[in-house]
XYZ file of C-alpha atoms in Angstrom:
648
model
C 34.424 32.880 11.146
C 37.189 35.492 10.736
C 38.622 34.861 14.166
C 35.595 36.124 16.051
C 34.624 32.958 17.935
C 38.076 31.771 18.911
C 41.296 33.793 19.055
C 44.097 31.376 19.992
C 46.658 34.199 20.211
C 44.480 36.071 22.728
C 41.890 33.653 24.231
C 40.220 36.400 26.292
C 38.998 38.081 23.076
C 37.208 34.897 21.933
C 33.423 35.088 21.768
C 33.507 31.609 23.280
C 34.609 33.357 26.505
C 33.214 36.867 26.033
C 29.595 35.759 25.771
C 29.311 33.318 28.729
C 31.129 35.797 31.000
C 28.711 38.588 30.047
C 31.311 40.828 28.406
C 29.256 40.606 25.202
C 25.456 40.468 25.258
C 24.274 36.869 25.329
C 20.735 35.462 25.461
C 21.784 32.756 27.901
C 23.090 35.225 30.458
C 26.284 34.847 32.478
C 27.305 31.202 32.610
C 30.902 31.338 33.920
C 33.058 33.865 35.763
C 36.394 35.264 34.605
C 39.168 33.415 36.415
C 36.986 30.418 37.327
C 38.249 26.871 36.653
C 35.849 26.657 33.697
C 37.227 29.898 32.243
C 40.844 28.822 32.731
C 40.210 25.411 31.166
C 38.737 26.903 27.993
C 41.395 29.634 27.820
C 44.248 27.137 28.069
C 42.663 24.964 25.387
C 42.338 27.962 23.055
C 45.906 29.075 23.764
C 47.177 25.644 22.767
C 45.433 25.934 19.394
C 42.081 24.311 20.285
C 43.308 20.795 19.452
C 40.762 18.144 18.510
C 40.348 14.973 20.605
C 42.801 12.174 19.859
C 42.263 8.432 19.906
C 44.898 8.040 22.621
C 43.398 10.679 24.925
C 42.526 9.384 28.405
C 38.902 8.290 28.719
C 36.611 8.144 31.729
C 36.912 4.603 33.083
C 34.869 4.816 36.262
C 32.853 7.301 38.279
C 32.290 7.128 42.029
C 30.266 9.118 44.531
C 31.148 9.467 48.196
C 29.651 8.610 50.568
C 27.691 5.969 48.687
C 25.291 5.369 51.589
C 24.330 7.752 54.378
C 21.909 7.750 57.286
C 20.828 11.265 58.229
C 18.244 12.911 60.440
C 15.789 15.722 59.757
C 17.586 19.028 59.256
C 20.998 17.498 58.554
C 23.052 18.035 55.391
C 25.804 16.095 53.657
C 28.300 17.170 51.006
C 28.637 14.591 48.245
C 31.891 14.169 46.363
C 32.162 12.820 42.807
C 35.465 11.420 41.601
C 36.375 10.430 38.049
C 38.906 7.676 37.363
C 40.534 7.892 33.945
C 42.201 5.268 31.778
C 45.657 6.796 32.346
C 45.384 6.117 36.081
C 44.523 9.694 37.000
C 41.774 10.438 39.538
C 40.092 13.830 39.633
C 37.493 15.472 41.865
C 34.748 16.447 39.379
C 32.069 17.440 41.891
C 32.066 20.961 40.449
C 31.036 19.672 37.001
C 28.732 16.832 37.986
C 24.968 17.020 37.377
C 23.034 16.212 40.565
C 19.415 15.172 40.984
C 17.295 13.670 43.750
C 14.712 10.941 43.130
C 12.776 12.047 46.207
C 12.904 15.772 46.829
C 10.359 15.498 49.631
C 13.034 13.502 51.483
C 16.331 15.013 50.303
C 17.101 17.967 48.066
C 20.479 18.413 46.418
C 21.913 21.602 44.936
C 24.228 22.111 41.963
C 27.290 21.826 44.200
C 26.302 18.393 45.545
C 25.108 19.606 48.944
C 22.303 17.267 50.051
C 19.862 18.529 52.672
C 17.205 16.451 54.453
C 13.642 17.654 53.923
C 11.613 14.756 55.344
C 11.572 11.092 56.311
C 12.117 8.169 53.958
C 14.818 7.353 51.465
C 16.097 9.140 48.391
C 18.656 8.340 45.748
C 20.974 11.130 44.644
C 22.238 10.661 41.110
C 25.361 12.343 39.808
C 26.269 12.411 36.126
C 29.589 13.314 34.586
C 30.424 12.846 30.908
C 28.724 9.577 29.887
C 28.433 7.929 33.302
C 25.987 8.119 36.202
C 26.461 7.072 39.833
C 23.993 6.919 42.686
C 24.197 7.585 46.412
C 21.461 6.537 48.820
C 20.458 8.716 51.751
C 18.215 7.109 54.357
C 16.258 9.225 56.823
C 14.583 6.897 59.365
C 11.005 7.689 60.327
C 10.519 9.066 63.805
C 8.450 6.090 64.968
C 8.989 4.427 68.298
C 9.286 0.816 67.125
C 10.944 -1.782 69.320
C 13.708 -3.758 67.593
C 11.921 -6.934 68.694
C 9.099 -6.125 66.279
C 11.439 -6.741 63.345
C 13.327 -9.606 64.946
C 10.135 -11.525 65.765
C 8.232 -10.754 62.550
C 7.339 -13.952 60.650
C 9.500 -14.855 57.666
C 8.718 -17.307 54.890
C 11.522 -16.719 52.400
C 14.248 -14.320 51.271
C 11.680 -11.683 50.302
C 10.688 -11.262 53.944
C 14.281 -11.133 55.151
C 15.138 -8.336 52.746
C 11.964 -6.284 53.201
C 12.196 -6.497 56.985
C 15.840 -5.385 56.890
C 14.803 -2.307 54.936
C 11.833 -1.622 57.242
C 14.094 -1.863 60.282
C 16.544 0.620 58.744
C 13.676 3.038 58.122
C 11.924 2.381 61.433
C 8.678 1.320 59.712
C 6.638 -1.300 61.550
C 5.214 -4.099 59.361
C 1.459 -4.579 59.362
C 0.225 -7.969 60.630
C -0.840 -10.802 58.359
C -4.116 -10.245 56.528
C -7.213 -12.323 57.226
C -8.197 -15.350 55.183
C -11.008 -13.592 53.290
C -8.731 -10.692 52.424
C -5.991 -13.043 51.192
C -8.404 -15.176 49.161
C -9.813 -12.218 47.235
C -6.430 -10.527 46.835
C -4.679 -13.624 45.502
C -7.499 -14.369 43.061
C -7.436 -10.852 41.609
C -3.636 -10.581 41.435
C -2.951 -14.048 40.031
C -5.908 -14.784 37.747
C -7.963 -11.580 37.553
C -11.272 -13.032 38.793
C -13.169 -12.932 42.086
C -13.554 -16.020 44.248
C -17.071 -17.440 44.052
C -19.287 -17.520 47.163
C -18.786 -21.292 47.385
C -14.999 -20.935 47.113
C -15.035 -18.310 49.864
C -17.189 -20.450 52.170
C -14.935 -23.477 51.658
C -11.715 -21.537 52.199
C -12.924 -19.807 55.352
C -14.163 -23.102 56.767
C -10.842 -24.866 56.092
C -8.770 -25.020 59.293
C -5.652 -26.652 57.803
C -2.425 -24.632 58.205
C -1.347 -25.100 54.576
C -4.563 -23.905 52.944
C -2.980 -20.719 51.583
C -0.218 -22.697 49.893
C -2.759 -25.082 48.398
C -4.815 -22.136 47.148
C -1.727 -20.668 45.465
C -1.102 -23.936 43.617
C -4.719 -24.083 42.452
C -4.572 -20.526 41.159
C -1.338 -21.137 39.242
C -2.902 -24.131 37.482
C -6.272 -22.605 36.535
C -7.249 -21.688 32.980
C -8.007 -18.144 34.149
C -4.307 -17.828 35.022
C -3.536 -18.373 31.340
C -6.171 -15.815 30.307
C -4.825 -13.203 32.706
C -1.140 -13.492 31.821
C -1.771 -13.944 28.100
C -3.675 -10.656 28.241
C -0.874 -9.005 30.210
C 1.828 -10.064 27.749
C -0.463 -9.082 24.859
C -0.480 -5.564 26.336
C 3.317 -5.616 26.395
C 3.575 -6.890 22.811
C 0.824 -4.593 21.429
C -1.537 -7.224 20.018
C -4.033 -5.005 18.215
C -6.146 -5.546 15.101
C -5.832 -1.866 14.143
C -2.221 -2.613 13.250
C -2.495 -6.327 12.451
C -4.980 -8.154 10.266
C -7.584 -10.112 12.251
C -6.124 -13.548 11.467
C -2.654 -12.301 12.360
C -4.006 -10.850 15.612
C -5.388 -14.250 16.550
C -2.144 -15.963 15.515
C -0.042 -13.661 17.711
C -2.426 -13.956 20.665
C -2.665 -17.756 20.379
C 1.122 -17.971 20.240
C 1.387 -15.958 23.460
C -1.411 -17.907 25.150
C 0.085 -21.250 24.192
C 3.407 -20.359 25.775
C 1.744 -19.083 28.953
C -0.249 -22.327 29.159
C 2.898 -24.443 28.784
C 4.828 -22.175 31.190
C 7.587 -21.604 28.652
C 10.637 -20.148 30.417
C 10.784 -16.393 29.946
C 14.195 -16.472 28.264
C 12.935 -18.915 25.639
C 9.729 -16.906 25.180
C 11.726 -13.741 24.472
C 14.312 -15.539 22.344
C 11.594 -16.855 20.050
C 10.143 -13.364 19.617
C 13.460 -11.655 18.838
C 14.456 -14.348 16.310
C 10.973 -14.983 14.867
C 10.853 -15.730 11.157
C 8.478 -17.340 8.705
C 4.763 -16.999 8.000
C 2.957 -14.783 10.507
C -0.092 -17.066 10.595
C 2.003 -20.154 11.306
C 4.462 -18.490 13.690
C 2.483 -15.887 15.589
C 5.616 -14.363 17.128
C 6.679 -13.152 13.675
C 3.938 -10.513 13.920
C 6.281 -8.641 16.250
C 8.167 -7.623 13.100
C 4.975 -6.604 11.312
C 4.092 -4.276 14.193
C 7.638 -2.856 14.267
C 9.348 -2.749 10.881
C 11.743 0.159 11.358
C 15.168 -0.879 12.829
C 15.180 2.062 15.254
C 11.648 1.269 16.405
C 12.606 -2.383 16.856
C 15.670 -1.446 18.905
C 13.655 0.841 21.187
C 10.729 -1.567 21.584
C 12.926 -4.601 22.256
C 14.919 -2.697 24.848
C 11.905 -1.311 26.679
C 9.798 -4.492 26.541
C 12.455 -7.011 27.542
C 15.184 -5.017 29.294
C 12.943 -2.488 31.009
C 14.431 0.830 29.960
C 14.300 3.345 27.130
C 17.171 4.250 24.808
C 15.086 6.682 22.737
C 16.930 9.747 24.067
C 20.147 8.452 22.491
C 18.665 8.507 18.986
C 19.765 12.077 18.297
C 22.639 12.488 20.767
C 24.275 10.787 23.712
C 21.727 10.199 26.468
C 21.871 13.232 28.803
C 21.184 11.270 31.990
C 22.322 7.727 31.224
C 25.379 5.982 29.846
C 23.864 5.133 26.450
C 25.581 6.850 23.544
C 24.341 7.718 20.077
C 26.757 5.139 18.654
C 25.371 2.434 20.951
C 21.847 3.300 19.818
C 22.681 2.823 16.152
C 24.732 -0.275 16.862
C 21.635 -1.742 18.494
C 19.383 -0.625 15.634
C 21.751 -2.152 13.074
C 21.045 -5.593 14.536
C 17.590 -5.304 12.939
C 18.667 -3.648 9.671
C 18.425 -6.843 7.619
C 14.970 -8.003 8.712
C 12.418 -7.923 5.902
C 8.744 -8.778 5.454
C 6.760 -9.680 2.353
C 3.260 -10.795 1.485
C 2.630 -14.487 2.138
C 0.707 -16.892 -0.079
C -2.101 -17.325 2.437
C -4.634 -14.541 2.754
C -3.739 -11.918 5.410
C -0.316 -13.470 5.957
C 3.153 -12.003 5.775
C 6.553 -13.666 5.813
C 9.420 -12.435 8.006
C 12.949 -13.229 6.833
C 16.544 -11.993 7.002
C 18.696 -10.813 4.093
C 22.476 -10.550 3.612
C 22.797 -6.825 3.059
C 21.564 -3.503 4.399
C 22.748 -1.356 7.295
C 21.586 1.617 9.352
C 23.546 4.838 8.930
C 24.356 6.918 11.995
C 23.171 10.433 11.004
C 25.778 12.312 13.071
C 28.746 10.669 11.398
C 27.237 9.401 8.154
C 28.879 6.062 8.904
C 27.658 2.542 9.541
C 27.992 1.551 13.202
C 28.852 -2.174 13.566
C 25.802 -4.111 14.829
C 26.241 -4.540 18.557
C 23.997 -5.146 21.583
C 24.185 -2.319 24.106
C 26.756 -4.008 26.341
C 27.643 -6.976 24.177
C 30.183 -7.748 21.484
C 29.847 -6.466 17.933
C 29.066 -8.560 14.868
C 31.229 -8.169 11.775
C 29.429 -6.200 9.094
C 30.027 -8.961 6.559
C 29.099 -11.847 8.886
C 26.713 -14.240 7.112
C 24.355 -14.693 10.053
C 20.966 -13.452 11.155
C 22.109 -10.706 13.511
C 19.040 -11.247 15.685
C 20.443 -14.586 16.852
C 23.438 -12.734 18.276
C 21.150 -10.159 19.899
C 18.900 -12.811 21.436
C 21.856 -14.713 22.896
C 23.051 -11.539 24.608
C 19.598 -10.335 25.669
C 18.508 -13.486 27.532
C 21.909 -14.420 28.919
C 22.132 -14.834 32.711
C 25.140 -12.494 32.494
C 22.955 -9.714 31.089
C 22.325 -7.505 34.154
C 19.049 -6.128 32.782
C 16.997 -9.052 31.479
C 15.999 -10.901 34.658
C 15.632 -7.650 36.639
C 13.180 -6.247 34.112
C 10.678 -9.112 34.198
C 11.162 -9.674 37.945
C 10.187 -6.042 38.507
C 7.117 -6.390 36.254
C 5.916 -9.506 38.067
C 6.575 -7.955 41.487
C 4.578 -4.843 40.559
C 1.652 -7.011 39.441
C 1.363 -8.580 42.891
C 2.497 -5.745 45.181
C 1.003 -2.840 43.257
C 4.213 -0.784 43.211
C 7.351 -1.821 41.363
C 10.674 -1.975 43.137
C 11.568 0.357 40.293
C 8.684 2.616 39.356
C 7.638 2.922 36.569
C 8.253 -0.733 35.787
C 9.744 -0.037 32.356
C 12.062 2.732 33.557
C 14.984 0.760 34.994
C 17.600 3.403 34.355
C 20.575 3.932 36.615
C 19.237 7.318 37.662
C 15.985 5.703 38.833
C 17.192 3.118 41.370
C 15.099 0.477 43.099
C 13.516 1.159 46.478
C 15.168 -2.075 47.651
C 18.093 -2.926 45.388
C 19.036 -6.021 47.376
C 15.526 -7.438 46.938
C 15.399 -6.755 43.193
C 18.783 -8.417 42.756
C 17.609 -11.420 44.784
C 14.388 -11.764 42.754
C 16.399 -11.659 39.523
C 18.862 -14.243 40.874
C 15.962 -16.480 41.944
C 14.554 -16.280 38.430
C 17.872 -17.197 36.827
C 18.427 -20.050 39.299
C 15.006 -21.468 38.447
C 15.630 -21.265 34.688
C 13.360 -18.246 34.152
C 10.275 -20.063 35.439
C 7.826 -17.207 36.060
C 5.429 -19.425 38.008
C 8.211 -20.212 40.448
C 8.775 -16.493 40.980
C 5.039 -15.863 41.407
C 4.734 -18.707 43.903
C 7.598 -17.287 45.971
C 5.991 -13.844 46.018
C 2.514 -15.148 46.875
C 3.875 -17.284 49.722
C 5.852 -14.456 51.298
C 4.678 -12.766 54.465
C 5.384 -9.486 52.661
C 2.631 -10.180 50.146
C 0.292 -11.522 52.827
C 0.459 -8.441 55.051
C -2.736 -6.572 55.806
C -3.551 -3.502 53.746
C -4.645 -1.652 56.866
C -1.973 0.882 57.842
C -0.547 1.167 61.322
C 0.296 4.496 62.880
C 3.954 3.494 62.437
C 3.703 2.804 58.693
C 0.890 4.942 57.303
C 3.390 7.246 55.558
C 4.998 4.361 53.673
C 4.219 4.001 49.972
C 7.199 2.107 48.542
C 8.901 -0.131 51.120
C 6.138 -2.760 51.514
C 5.375 -2.441 55.210
C 1.807 -3.294 54.150
C -0.151 -4.240 51.051
C -1.077 -1.126 49.056
C -4.752 -0.975 47.968
C -5.244 -0.135 44.306
C -8.150 0.149 41.929
C -8.842 -2.898 39.814
C -7.610 -2.695 36.196
C -10.332 -1.887 33.679
C -10.709 -5.427 32.318
C -10.595 -7.065 35.763
C -13.160 -4.575 37.079
C -15.594 -5.202 34.217
C -15.247 -8.970 34.598
C -15.779 -8.633 38.353
C -19.009 -6.699 37.772
C -20.186 -9.418 35.390
C -19.262 -12.190 37.807
C -20.777 -10.585 40.896
C -24.091 -9.863 39.180
C -24.176 -13.056 37.125
C -24.731 -10.964 33.992
C -21.958 -11.387 31.369
C -20.773 -8.512 29.205
C -21.389 -8.897 25.486
C -18.521 -8.069 23.137
C -19.400 -7.633 19.483
C -18.004 -10.461 17.384
C -17.152 -12.716 20.337
C -19.057 -15.646 21.879
C -21.562 -14.997 24.650
C -20.044 -15.242 28.098
C -16.531 -14.182 27.096
C -14.752 -12.142 29.721
C -12.755 -9.000 28.951
C -9.569 -10.832 29.914
C -10.228 -13.446 27.232
C -10.222 -10.919 24.404
C -7.214 -11.317 22.100
C -7.452 -7.743 20.904
C -7.575 -4.307 22.541
C -9.422 -2.948 19.520
C -12.827 -3.980 20.879
C -15.486 -1.342 21.394
C -16.264 -0.822 25.086
C -17.123 2.497 26.682
C -16.430 1.039 30.120
C -12.948 -0.279 29.279
C -11.992 2.962 27.570
C -13.234 5.065 30.486
C -11.366 3.016 33.073
C -7.945 3.136 31.456
C -7.561 0.210 29.060
C -4.344 0.720 27.027
C -4.668 1.224 23.290
C -1.603 -0.960 22.632
C 0.113 1.604 20.475
C 3.236 2.205 22.604
C 5.376 -0.295 24.469
C 5.015 1.682 27.660
C 3.299 0.959 30.949
C 2.111 4.576 30.826
C -0.584 3.557 28.321
C -2.609 1.924 31.108
C -3.939 4.296 33.715
C -5.727 3.912 37.031
C -6.195 7.648 37.471
C -9.725 8.472 38.698
C -11.955 10.728 36.640
C -15.405 12.271 36.873
C -16.482 10.044 33.963
C -15.667 6.974 36.071
C -17.483 8.342 39.115
C -20.632 9.101 37.136
C -20.527 5.757 35.341
C -20.279 3.829 38.602
C -22.982 5.950 40.215
C -25.527 5.941 37.424
C -24.043 4.465 34.248
C -25.474 1.796 32.012
C -22.986 -0.939 32.905
C -23.938 -1.652 36.529
C -27.616 -0.723 36.169
C -28.075 -2.967 33.133
C -26.410 -5.886 34.872
C -28.542 -5.438 38.008
C -31.788 -5.409 36.050
C -30.863 -8.169 33.567
C -33.104 -11.226 33.311
C -31.642 -14.402 34.748
C -28.876 -12.671 36.715
C -27.771 -13.561 40.236
C -30.561 -11.520 41.839
C -33.174 -13.255 39.669
C -31.884 -16.662 40.666
C -31.754 -15.828 44.366
C -35.302 -14.463 44.427
C -36.838 -17.154 42.218
C -34.994 -19.824 44.216
C -36.720 -18.773 47.413
C -33.666 -17.358 49.169
C -34.426 -15.921 52.591
C -33.454 -12.379 53.468
C -30.420 -13.654 55.365
C -29.337 -15.815 52.416
C -29.776 -12.874 50.048
C -27.617 -10.596 52.174
C -24.952 -13.244 52.738
C -24.716 -14.175 49.052
C -24.519 -10.516 47.996
C -21.563 -9.864 50.297
C -19.782 -13.063 49.305
C -20.300 -12.477 45.570
C -19.275 -8.823 45.596
C -16.611 -8.326 48.235
C -15.604 -11.870 49.151
C -16.549 -11.950 52.809
C -19.505 -12.485 55.132
C -21.294 -9.339 56.323
C -20.527 -8.197 59.842
C -23.298 -8.492 62.408
C -23.955 -4.751 62.208
C -24.057 -4.766 58.397
C -26.430 -7.723 58.355
C -28.715 -6.119 60.937
C -29.048 -2.870 59.004
C -29.793 -4.556 55.673
C -32.272 -7.025 57.189
C -34.163 -4.178 58.865
C -34.500 -2.425 55.502
C -35.661 -5.608 53.768
C -38.326 -6.208 56.419
C -39.532 -2.602 56.392
C -39.114 -1.332 52.786
C -39.053 2.472 52.379
C -41.717 3.999 50.128
C -43.151 0.606 49.302
C -40.076 -0.551 47.355
C -40.258 -4.125 46.054
C -37.947 -6.859 47.279
C -36.312 -6.891 43.825
C -35.608 -3.171 43.988
C -34.107 -3.510 47.454
C -31.931 -6.418 46.313
C -30.687 -4.348 43.371
C -29.954 -1.444 45.724
C -27.980 -3.754 48.009
C -25.845 -5.041 45.131
C -25.384 -1.506 43.785
C -24.174 -0.278 47.178
C -21.627 -3.085 47.364
C -20.475 -2.797 43.738
C -19.909 0.960 44.039
C -17.962 0.651 47.300
C -14.192 1.050 47.606
C -14.066 -2.447 49.023
C -15.249 -3.780 45.664
C -13.495 -1.337 43.327
C -10.107 -1.792 44.982
C -7.879 -4.778 45.601
C -6.772 -4.666 49.216
């Protein structure tokens, strides 16, 4: 450009330096100062002729941040130092050029120079990025609670989960809530494990059982019930986007039945994923092959596979090196090239397709115009002319116990299902710059999964049995500010499908879904493309994106109005032959009516005060209301309560 942008003989006249120093008008404003290290670095490079990078140039080998762990108090500050270790043995302080960010600015804020200042109590991770690497420092600010050390030492422990959560609570000075009551545990475990409420008879039997192992026996029953299969088949169908808007109806059923069959047989997670990644053949005979009908583009397949099974997104590396993570543009296209030779064609059977692999075809990296050798993100490359199905190589790397991402990703998903908040949140955002709230616990859960050959039921059993899971949801003064360290169980609204099924079960009035047998529950549907105003209003995912963000539990005015006066609850309360009908026609006394309503809706007996108030109303009806109307009002009051709408 006629020597205007760079002037090697006189670097100071280069626009590359004149504009960022403000000597020449520049839309970006002043970015560097004359005489600064940045200025001198660029000037020296220009003076030496602006040489291009060479293959034998030193590369960044390792990045470190110091101190890696700190314990500070309110008002304190700490300077963080970032050091880069290069392949030629050189170590350099790169704090000045590192990019800093805090994962919890309400706890710790960090400025551009790496100065971290405490803003509140809790724990925050400070991430620092330099070139293509990211490192993390943890700053803990204990809560100002007055908790005796004996509280943590004497807290009950069932397994490694309790040891690791209590260690973190002690470091943060957060007292653990006591164990929840039997009724609370019964309802909670039912909803978290199988997505249905306990029946009144199940609640009566469990509360009357005085044996010390009754919770363990309940857990085993839940893990072996058919509703367990329904619940987890639905959950994995969300993950894999089973949807008749994008698949033909027969293919939708084939994919769903494949998933359900493997949940029923408790197929190890590594084998489950391996069969999906390497699926081939007719989509009606091998339901997993529909994964490649839903995602036919190699880039889409690379992104979906990574997010679904490894728990993080590489999409930002599609156009350039990831700005916040270590994934490069070349790694992205190496991953995509593993899927470049997958093809589909029409099958002989109606509505079928055939998935197969061919011997040619590659993805071109747009930046270079070259073919990047097919290579898993952190695995070994496959020769371009290798006569293999590249997906076999990918699957072997993906599900390997040595892969640091695979077991962590599913362990975090399962943990979030039962505890309400992932150790990494969101559950499919396991990037280095978004560390776990308890890294030791996540690592232990992943190791437990690998040790038990990826048996998800074994992991679920361990979580359900832990004292951490069985803590009360009622906050103590010493832990009410906690929302991510598991000092208590966090109440959360029931998912849309679970909530609708719970309304049907409590009232004894099933929901009708067009095209499906009478009595089918929402969690038995193979397809998200089923018309339901209720499910849509309460956050059912559309199964278009492999992202947990598709499902939402955010409240809305539509939800409030629908609960208060919508068709769903009112129609179920007035339906012929429902639970109220049966109670009244069966001659139930007022006390039996009240007791059954509480047991059916919120899984516990009414308190003496609650029973007294309802019985007084039943005996002295206002405005001449009928017994049926009062019974419907009682059920409506319970079904619209937080105690029903939330798991707790």
